[in-house]
Short mmCIF file of C-alpha atoms in Angstrom, two decimals:
data_model
loop_
_atom_site.label_atom_id
_atom_site.label_comp_id
_atom_site.label_asym_id
_atom_site.label_seq_id
_atom_site.Cartn_x
_atom_site.Cartn_y
_atom_site.Cartn_z
CA UNK Y 1 131.63 26.60 127.39
CA UNK Y 2 129.28 24.32 129.47
CA UNK Y 3 131.19 25.32 132.10
CA UNK Y 4 129.41 28.89 131.89
CA UNK Y 5 126.36 27.37 132.80
CA UNK Y 6 127.45 25.64 135.69
CA UNK Y 7 129.61 28.35 137.36
CA UNK Y 8 126.90 31.21 137.33
CA UNK Y 9 124.16 28.49 138.73
CA UNK Y 10 126.90 27.28 141.62
CA UNK Y 11 127.75 30.86 142.31
CA UNK Y 12 124.33 32.21 142.53
CA UNK Y 13 123.41 29.12 144.49
CA UNK Y 14 126.06 29.00 147.41
CA UNK Y 15 121.16 43.67 129.80
CA UNK Y 16 120.43 43.63 126.69
CA UNK Y 17 121.59 41.38 123.69
CA UNK Y 18 123.41 43.31 121.31
CA UNK Y 19 123.74 41.10 117.73
CA UNK Y 20 124.71 41.88 114.36
CA UNK Y 21 122.67 41.12 111.21
CA UNK Y 22 124.20 37.23 110.61
CA UNK Y 23 123.21 36.55 114.30
CA UNK Y 24 120.19 38.02 114.04
CA UNK Y 25 119.11 36.24 110.98
CA UNK Y 26 120.47 33.00 112.79
CA UNK Y 27 118.25 34.04 115.91
CA UNK Y 28 115.23 34.16 113.91
CA UNK Y 29 116.53 30.60 112.05
CA UNK Y 30 117.18 28.69 115.13
CA UNK Y 31 114.47 30.56 117.36
CA UNK Y 32 115.43 31.70 120.93
CA UNK Y 33 115.35 28.82 122.64
CA UNK Y 34 117.99 27.41 120.33
CA UNK Y 35 120.18 30.40 120.31
CA UNK Y 36 122.33 29.69 123.02
CA UNK Y 37 123.19 26.03 121.07
CA UNK Y 38 123.74 27.88 118.05
CA UNK Y 39 126.35 30.17 119.94
CA UNK Y 40 127.87 26.89 121.33
CA UNK Y 41 128.55 25.57 117.67
CA UNK Y 42 129.87 28.98 116.60
CA UNK Y 43 132.32 28.29 119.22
CA UNK Y 44 133.43 24.75 117.86
CA UNK Y 45 132.17 23.18 121.08
CA UNK Y 46 128.59 21.73 120.23
CA UNK Y 47 126.96 19.93 123.24
CA UNK Y 48 127.69 15.89 123.06
CA UNK Y 49 129.55 16.43 119.52
CA UNK Y 50 133.46 16.37 120.30
CA UNK Y 51 135.69 16.81 117.64
CA UNK Y 52 137.21 13.28 118.64
CA UNK Y 53 137.19 10.91 121.56
CA UNK Y 54 139.99 13.53 123.59
CA UNK Y 55 136.90 15.92 123.57
CA UNK Y 56 137.74 19.92 123.00
CA UNK Y 57 141.23 21.27 123.74
CA UNK Y 58 140.89 23.56 126.48
CA UNK Y 59 143.28 26.84 127.16
CA UNK Y 60 144.01 29.51 124.81
CA UNK Y 61 144.35 26.85 121.35
CA UNK Y 62 140.76 27.22 120.87
CA UNK Y 63 139.88 31.34 121.58
CA UNK Y 64 139.83 33.28 118.78
CA UNK Y 65 137.97 36.56 117.90
CA UNK Y 66 135.10 34.56 116.66
CA UNK Y 67 134.88 32.38 119.45
CA UNK Y 68 135.50 35.05 122.17
CA UNK Y 69 132.54 37.11 120.94
CA UNK Y 70 130.56 34.26 120.84
CA UNK Y 71 131.38 33.29 124.36
CA UNK Y 72 130.53 37.12 125.47
CA UNK Y 73 127.19 36.76 123.59
CA UNK Y 74 126.37 33.53 125.51
CA UNK Y 75 127.30 35.27 128.51
CA UNK Y 76 124.60 37.91 127.70
CA UNK Y 77 121.89 35.56 127.03
CA UNK Y 78 122.23 33.97 130.53
CA UNK Y 79 121.31 36.91 132.35
CA UNK Y 80 118.38 37.68 129.54
CA UNK Y 81 114.92 36.67 130.26
CA UNK Y 82 113.28 34.44 127.56
CA UNK Y 83 110.65 36.39 125.47
CA UNK Y 84 107.95 33.28 125.48
CA UNK Y 85 105.91 35.58 122.66
CA UNK Y 86 108.98 34.98 120.34
CA UNK Y 87 109.14 31.40 120.90
CA UNK Y 88 107.40 29.26 117.78
CA UNK Y 89 105.49 26.23 118.39
CA UNK Y 90 107.87 23.46 118.85
CA UNK Y 91 109.66 25.74 121.36
CA UNK Y 92 106.51 26.58 123.03
CA UNK Y 93 106.03 22.65 123.34
CA UNK Y 94 109.32 22.15 124.68
CA UNK Y 95 108.78 24.93 127.31
CA UNK Y 96 105.55 23.41 128.47
CA UNK Y 97 107.31 20.01 128.60
CA UNK Y 98 110.15 21.52 130.94
CA UNK Y 99 107.67 23.35 133.16
CA UNK Y 100 105.89 20.06 133.12
CA UNK Y 101 109.30 18.66 134.67
CA UNK Y 102 109.80 21.27 137.28
CA UNK Y 103 112.40 23.16 135.44
CA UNK Y 104 110.97 26.55 134.99
CA UNK Y 105 114.16 29.55 135.17
CA UNK Y 106 116.40 29.50 131.95
CA UNK Y 107 118.17 32.41 132.88
CA UNK Y 108 119.53 34.47 135.76
CA UNK Y 109 116.62 35.91 137.14
CA UNK Y 110 116.49 39.58 139.03
CA UNK Y 111 114.86 37.61 141.93
CA UNK Y 112 117.88 35.36 142.13
CA UNK Y 113 120.15 38.14 141.88
CA UNK Y 114 118.19 40.14 144.50
CA UNK Y 115 118.18 36.92 146.65
CA UNK Y 116 122.13 36.51 146.73
CA UNK Y 117 122.13 40.41 147.48
CA UNK Y 118 120.13 40.01 150.62
CA UNK Y 119 121.74 37.06 151.77
CA UNK Y 120 125.28 37.77 151.53
CA UNK Y 121 127.79 40.64 152.10
CA UNK Y 122 129.60 42.65 149.28
CA UNK Y 123 132.62 40.47 150.71
CA UNK Y 124 131.13 37.54 150.38
CA UNK Y 125 129.55 38.33 146.94
CA UNK Y 126 133.25 39.40 145.82
CA UNK Y 127 134.77 35.97 147.07
CA UNK Y 128 131.99 33.93 145.61
CA UNK Y 129 132.17 35.37 142.06
CA UNK Y 130 135.69 35.96 142.00
CA UNK Y 131 136.72 32.15 143.65
CA UNK Y 132 133.51 30.91 141.25
CA UNK Y 133 134.11 32.66 138.00
CA UNK Y 134 137.63 32.93 137.35
CA UNK Y 135 140.16 29.96 137.16
CA UNK Y 136 143.26 32.13 138.37
CA UNK Y 137 144.43 33.56 141.70
CA UNK Y 138 143.84 37.17 141.58
CA UNK Y 139 145.60 39.64 143.60
CA UNK Y 140 144.16 41.71 146.56
CA UNK Y 141 143.52 44.78 144.26
CA UNK Y 142 141.93 42.98 141.86
CA UNK Y 143 139.39 41.78 144.48
CA UNK Y 144 138.98 45.11 146.28
CA UNK Y 145 138.47 47.01 142.63
CA UNK Y 146 135.18 44.25 142.21
CA UNK Y 147 134.05 44.86 146.01
CA UNK Y 148 134.37 48.70 145.34
CA UNK Y 149 132.09 48.46 142.03
CA UNK Y 150 129.56 46.17 143.84
CA UNK Y 151 129.44 48.93 146.82
CA UNK Y 152 129.42 51.91 144.59
CA UNK Y 153 125.86 52.61 144.95
CA UNK Y 154 123.22 53.30 147.45
CA UNK Y 155 120.17 52.66 145.63
CA UNK Y 156 118.75 49.18 145.87
CA UNK Y 157 117.90 49.10 142.27
CA UNK Y 158 120.85 50.41 140.67
CA UNK Y 159 123.05 47.74 143.05
CA UNK Y 160 121.22 44.83 141.79
CA UNK Y 161 122.40 46.17 138.17
CA UNK Y 162 125.54 46.58 139.40
CA UNK Y 163 125.35 43.20 140.94
CA UNK Y 164 124.36 41.58 137.36
CA UNK Y 165 127.08 43.93 135.45
CA UNK Y 166 129.64 42.19 137.84
CA UNK Y 167 128.72 38.93 137.06
CA UNK Y 168 128.41 39.43 133.43
CA UNK Y 169 132.03 41.27 133.10
CA UNK Y 170 133.61 38.51 135.07
CA UNK Y 171 132.07 35.53 132.80
CA UNK Y 172 133.66 37.65 130.08
CA UNK Y 173 136.63 38.75 131.45
CA UNK Y 174 139.95 37.73 129.60
CA UNK Y 175 140.69 35.48 132.93
CA UNK Y 176 137.42 33.60 132.78
CA UNK Y 177 137.92 32.69 129.12
CA UNK Y 178 140.77 30.60 129.85
CA UNK Y 179 139.19 28.44 132.03
#
């Protein structure tokens, strides 16, 4: 799951969160800043706590209905801004400390997507997303479908939404889940 963070960051460099009642209570219990860690724990892949010295088994072995849902929610949180008003005092202290260390962005922002949109052509964006997000080789029809979706809107604001939705959809796709 940590590769989700790495892949999104690498791809961008070179919506709303829907949760059920159990997850909502966990979010309130753990706080917004720790919700991503909570999702990683639900996937059985708590950072820095592998099940043994070998680490986590990859591929299809650890994907089930619970972990797949948690992975999808984790992707949504990457693209959902942190609501600082909902942070508790400890989380606000951590936020101030992170900003003092030069870390100011914790999610994929619209500004970052807009920069990507202005700096790259739809073909380049398609190649970047497909090549970075999918561990399997996809055919030309798949690439064409991604590109067609990206270019299917002329309104710049809606183009940005399509760019975001493309990234989220690819990161939530079965192909990505096997990386």
